[in-house]
């Protein structure tokens, strides 16, 4: 969305100011430095606007982060959604983890994951942001658990497996990969972690869970 040039002198925004482009730039700052590690001077410099203009367009820093998180989700959530639609639990996990390994090591973006990097270190003032990110991760884990329950019920996973524990394991691996990527791990190294997960992935016997437990 383009901002009007008529207010340029009052707000300090450039005549060709584009709020979407500015939000993309803010997203990358938050992605690289986290919520608290991103200072207002760093954000305004990256976005090409002064502080009064930032407040006028995006509200405060917390609201800017929430908008940046929504933008991040719009480009990264489709990977997870597509994974959940695959026909086997193993395919779901492989698509999700390999896709994350690729996304977390893109050359044109900060390394790691905004949802993880955003709240690695938060003071009391940033607790609402941290809570939002934890809630977002918990929702993803719950959706994966539901998909693994379906796989168990269909005989795609062993009848005695615990979908909740398996979902937590996969999400822990994914989160750990994000931290390792931000610390400099290569794409190949992350893919090798995925290889290890898949080597130990359990297989079902093809018999639906309810039929086995009659």
CSV table of C-alpha atoms in Angstrom, one decimal:
chain,number,residue,atom,x,y,z
A,1,UNK,CA,0.0,0.0,0.0
A,2,UNK,CA,1.4,3.4,-1.0
A,3,UNK,CA,1.3,6.3,1.4
A,4,UNK,CA,0.2,9.7,0.1
A,5,UNK,CA,3.0,12.1,-0.7
A,6,UNK,CA,1.0,15.1,0.5
A,7,UNK,CA,2.1,14.5,4.1
A,8,UNK,CA,5.7,14.1,3.4
A,9,UNK,CA,6.9,17.4,5.0
A,10,UNK,CA,4.8,16.8,8.2
A,11,UNK,CA,5.8,13.2,8.8
A,12,UNK,CA,9.3,13.0,7.3
A,13,UNK,CA,8.3,10.0,5.1
A,14,UNK,CA,9.8,10.0,1.6
A,15,UNK,CA,7.5,10.8,-1.3
A,16,UNK,CA,7.5,7.2,-2.5
A,17,UNK,CA,7.0,5.6,0.9
A,18,UNK,CA,5.7,2.1,0.7
A,19,UNK,CA,4.4,0.7,4.0
A,20,UNK,CA,4.7,-2.9,2.8
A,21,UNK,CA,8.3,-2.5,1.8
A,22,UNK,CA,9.0,-0.8,5.1
A,23,UNK,CA,7.3,-3.7,7.0
A,24,UNK,CA,9.4,-6.2,5.1
A,25,UNK,CA,12.6,-4.4,6.2
A,26,UNK,CA,11.4,-4.3,9.8
A,27,UNK,CA,10.6,-8.0,9.7
A,28,UNK,CA,14.2,-8.8,8.7
A,29,UNK,CA,15.6,-6.7,11.5
A,30,UNK,CA,13.4,-8.5,14.0
A,31,UNK,CA,14.3,-11.8,12.4
A,32,UNK,CA,18.0,-11.2,12.7
A,33,UNK,CA,18.1,-9.5,16.1
A,34,UNK,CA,15.0,-10.6,17.9
A,35,UNK,CA,12.4,-8.3,19.5
A,36,UNK,CA,14.4,-6.7,22.2
A,37,UNK,CA,17.6,-6.8,20.2
A,38,UNK,CA,16.1,-4.6,17.6
A,39,UNK,CA,16.4,-0.9,18.6
A,40,UNK,CA,14.2,1.8,17.3
A,41,UNK,CA,17.2,3.6,15.5
A,42,UNK,CA,18.0,0.3,13.7
A,43,UNK,CA,14.4,-0.2,12.7
A,44,UNK,CA,13.9,3.4,11.5
A,45,UNK,CA,17.1,3.3,9.5
A,46,UNK,CA,16.2,0.0,7.9
A,47,UNK,CA,12.7,1.2,7.1
A,48,UNK,CA,13.8,4.6,5.8
A,49,UNK,CA,11.6,6.6,8.1
A,50,UNK,CA,11.9,8.6,11.3
A,51,UNK,CA,10.5,7.7,14.7
A,52,UNK,CA,7.3,9.9,14.5
A,53,UNK,CA,6.6,8.5,11.1
A,54,UNK,CA,7.0,4.9,12.4
A,55,UNK,CA,4.5,5.6,15.2
A,56,UNK,CA,2.1,7.3,12.9
A,57,UNK,CA,2.0,4.4,10.4
A,58,UNK,CA,2.6,1.3,12.5
A,59,UNK,CA,1.9,2.3,16.1
A,60,UNK,CA,4.5,1.3,18.7
A,61,UNK,CA,7.3,-1.2,18.5
A,62,UNK,CA,5.2,-4.0,19.8
A,63,UNK,CA,2.6,-3.5,17.2
A,64,UNK,CA,5.2,-3.3,14.5
A,65,UNK,CA,6.6,-6.6,15.6
A,66,UNK,CA,3.1,-8.2,15.5
A,67,UNK,CA,2.6,-6.9,12.0
A,68,UNK,CA,6.0,-8.2,11.0
A,69,UNK,CA,5.2,-11.6,12.5
A,70,UNK,CA,1.9,-11.8,10.5
A,71,UNK,CA,3.9,-11.0,7.4
A,72,UNK,CA,6.4,-13.7,8.2
A,73,UNK,CA,3.7,-16.2,8.8
A,74,UNK,CA,2.1,-15.4,5.4
A,75,UNK,CA,5.2,-16.6,3.6
A,76,UNK,CA,6.3,-19.5,6.0
A,77,UNK,CA,3.0,-21.0,7.3
A,78,UNK,CA,2.1,-22.5,3.8
A,79,UNK,CA,5.1,-24.9,4.3
A,80,UNK,CA,3.6,-26.3,7.5
A,81,UNK,CA,0.1,-26.4,6.1
A,82,UNK,CA,1.3,-28.3,3.0
A,83,UNK,CA,3.2,-30.8,5.1
A,84,UNK,CA,0.1,-31.7,7.2
A,85,UNK,CA,-1.8,-32.6,4.0
A,86,UNK,CA,0.7,-35.3,2.9
A,87,UNK,CA,-0.5,-38.9,3.1
A,88,UNK,CA,1.9,-40.4,5.7
A,89,UNK,CA,3.3,-39.2,9.0
A,90,UNK,CA,6.9,-39.7,7.7
A,91,UNK,CA,6.2,-37.6,4.7
A,92,UNK,CA,4.7,-34.9,6.9
A,93,UNK,CA,7.7,-34.7,9.1
A,94,UNK,CA,10.2,-34.9,6.2
A,95,UNK,CA,8.5,-32.1,4.3
A,96,UNK,CA,8.3,-29.9,7.4
A,97,UNK,CA,11.8,-30.4,8.6
A,98,UNK,CA,13.5,-30.3,5.2
A,99,UNK,CA,11.6,-27.2,4.3
A,100,UNK,CA,12.6,-25.6,7.5
A,101,UNK,CA,16.2,-26.4,6.9
A,102,UNK,CA,16.0,-24.7,3.6
A,103,UNK,CA,14.1,-21.7,4.8
A,104,UNK,CA,16.4,-21.2,7.8
A,105,UNK,CA,19.4,-21.0,5.6
A,106,UNK,CA,18.3,-18.8,2.7
A,107,UNK,CA,21.1,-16.5,1.5
A,108,UNK,CA,18.8,-13.5,1.1
A,109,UNK,CA,17.3,-13.7,4.5
A,110,UNK,CA,18.5,-13.7,8.1
A,111,UNK,CA,19.4,-17.2,9.4
A,112,UNK,CA,17.0,-19.1,11.7
A,113,UNK,CA,13.4,-18.5,12.4
A,114,UNK,CA,11.7,-15.2,13.4
A,115,UNK,CA,9.3,-17.1,15.8
A,116,UNK,CA,12.3,-18.6,17.6
A,117,UNK,CA,14.8,-15.7,17.3
A,118,UNK,CA,12.1,-13.2,18.4
A,119,UNK,CA,11.9,-14.4,22.0
A,120,UNK,CA,15.2,-16.0,22.8
A,121,UNK,CA,15.9,-13.3,25.3
A,122,UNK,CA,13.1,-11.1,26.7
A,123,UNK,CA,12.8,-8.8,29.7
A,124,UNK,CA,9.6,-8.4,31.7
A,125,UNK,CA,8.6,-5.5,29.4
A,126,UNK,CA,8.6,-7.9,26.4
A,127,UNK,CA,6.6,-10.8,28.1
A,128,UNK,CA,3.5,-10.2,26.0
A,129,UNK,CA,5.6,-10.7,22.9
A,130,UNK,CA,7.2,-13.8,24.3
A,131,UNK,CA,3.7,-15.2,25.3
A,132,UNK,CA,2.4,-14.6,21.8
A,133,UNK,CA,5.3,-16.5,20.3
A,134,UNK,CA,5.0,-19.4,22.7
A,135,UNK,CA,1.3,-19.6,21.9
A,136,UNK,CA,2.0,-19.6,18.2
A,137,UNK,CA,4.5,-22.5,18.6
A,138,UNK,CA,2.1,-24.4,20.9
A,139,UNK,CA,-0.6,-24.1,18.2
A,140,UNK,CA,1.7,-25.6,15.6
A,141,UNK,CA,2.6,-28.5,17.9
A,142,UNK,CA,-1.1,-29.1,18.6
A,143,UNK,CA,-1.9,-29.3,14.9
A,144,UNK,CA,1.0,-31.7,14.3
A,145,UNK,CA,-0.2,-33.9,17.2
A,146,UNK,CA,-3.6,-34.0,15.7
A,147,UNK,CA,-2.1,-35.1,12.4
A,148,UNK,CA,0.0,-37.8,14.1
A,149,UNK,CA,-3.1,-39.1,15.9
A,150,UNK,CA,-4.7,-39.5,12.6
A,151,UNK,CA,-1.7,-41.4,11.3
A,152,UNK,CA,-1.8,-43.7,14.4
A,153,UNK,CA,-5.5,-44.3,14.0
A,154,UNK,CA,-5.0,-45.3,10.3
A,155,UNK,CA,-2.2,-47.7,11.1
A,156,UNK,CA,0.5,-45.5,9.7
A,157,UNK,CA,2.2,-45.3,13.1
A,158,UNK,CA,2.5,-48.0,15.8
A,159,UNK,CA,-0.6,-48.4,18.0
A,160,UNK,CA,1.5,-47.9,21.1
A,161,UNK,CA,3.1,-44.6,20.0
A,162,UNK,CA,2.3,-41.3,21.7
A,163,UNK,CA,1.4,-38.6,19.1
A,164,UNK,CA,1.8,-35.9,21.7
A,165,UNK,CA,5.4,-36.9,22.5
A,166,UNK,CA,6.2,-37.4,18.9
A,167,UNK,CA,4.8,-33.9,18.0
A,168,UNK,CA,6.9,-32.4,20.8
A,169,UNK,CA,10.0,-34.2,19.6
A,170,UNK,CA,9.6,-33.0,16.0
A,171,UNK,CA,8.9,-29.4,17.1
A,172,UNK,CA,11.9,-29.5,19.4
A,173,UNK,CA,14.1,-30.6,16.6
A,174,UNK,CA,12.7,-27.9,14.3
A,175,UNK,CA,13.3,-25.2,17.0
A,176,UNK,CA,16.8,-26.5,17.7
A,177,UNK,CA,17.6,-26.3,14.0
A,178,UNK,CA,16.5,-22.7,14.0
A,179,UNK,CA,18.8,-21.9,16.9
A,180,UNK,CA,21.7,-23.8,15.2
A,181,UNK,CA,21.1,-22.0,11.9
A,182,UNK,CA,21.2,-18.6,13.6
A,183,UNK,CA,24.5,-19.7,15.2
A,184,UNK,CA,26.0,-20.5,11.8
A,185,UNK,CA,25.0,-24.1,11.0
A,186,UNK,CA,24.9,-24.8,7.3
A,187,UNK,CA,22.0,-26.2,5.3
A,188,UNK,CA,23.8,-29.5,4.8
A,189,UNK,CA,24.3,-29.8,8.5
A,190,UNK,CA,20.6,-29.2,9.2
A,191,UNK,CA,19.6,-31.7,6.5
A,192,UNK,CA,21.9,-34.3,8.2
A,193,UNK,CA,19.9,-33.7,11.4
A,194,UNK,CA,16.7,-34.4,9.4
A,195,UNK,CA,18.3,-37.6,8.0
A,196,UNK,CA,18.9,-38.8,11.5
A,197,UNK,CA,15.3,-38.1,12.6
A,198,UNK,CA,14.0,-40.0,9.6
A,199,UNK,CA,16.2,-43.0,10.1
A,200,UNK,CA,14.6,-43.6,13.5
A,201,UNK,CA,11.0,-42.8,12.4
A,202,UNK,CA,8.6,-45.6,13.4
A,203,UNK,CA,6.3,-47.3,10.9
A,204,UNK,CA,2.9,-48.7,11.6
A,205,UNK,CA,1.6,-52.1,10.5
A,206,UNK,CA,-1.2,-50.7,8.3
A,207,UNK,CA,-3.9,-51.9,10.6
A,208,UNK,CA,-6.2,-49.2,11.9
A,209,UNK,CA,-5.8,-48.5,15.6
A,210,UNK,CA,-9.4,-49.2,16.6
A,211,UNK,CA,-9.3,-52.6,14.8
A,212,UNK,CA,-6.2,-53.6,16.8
A,213,UNK,CA,-7.8,-52.7,20.1
A,214,UNK,CA,-11.1,-54.4,19.9
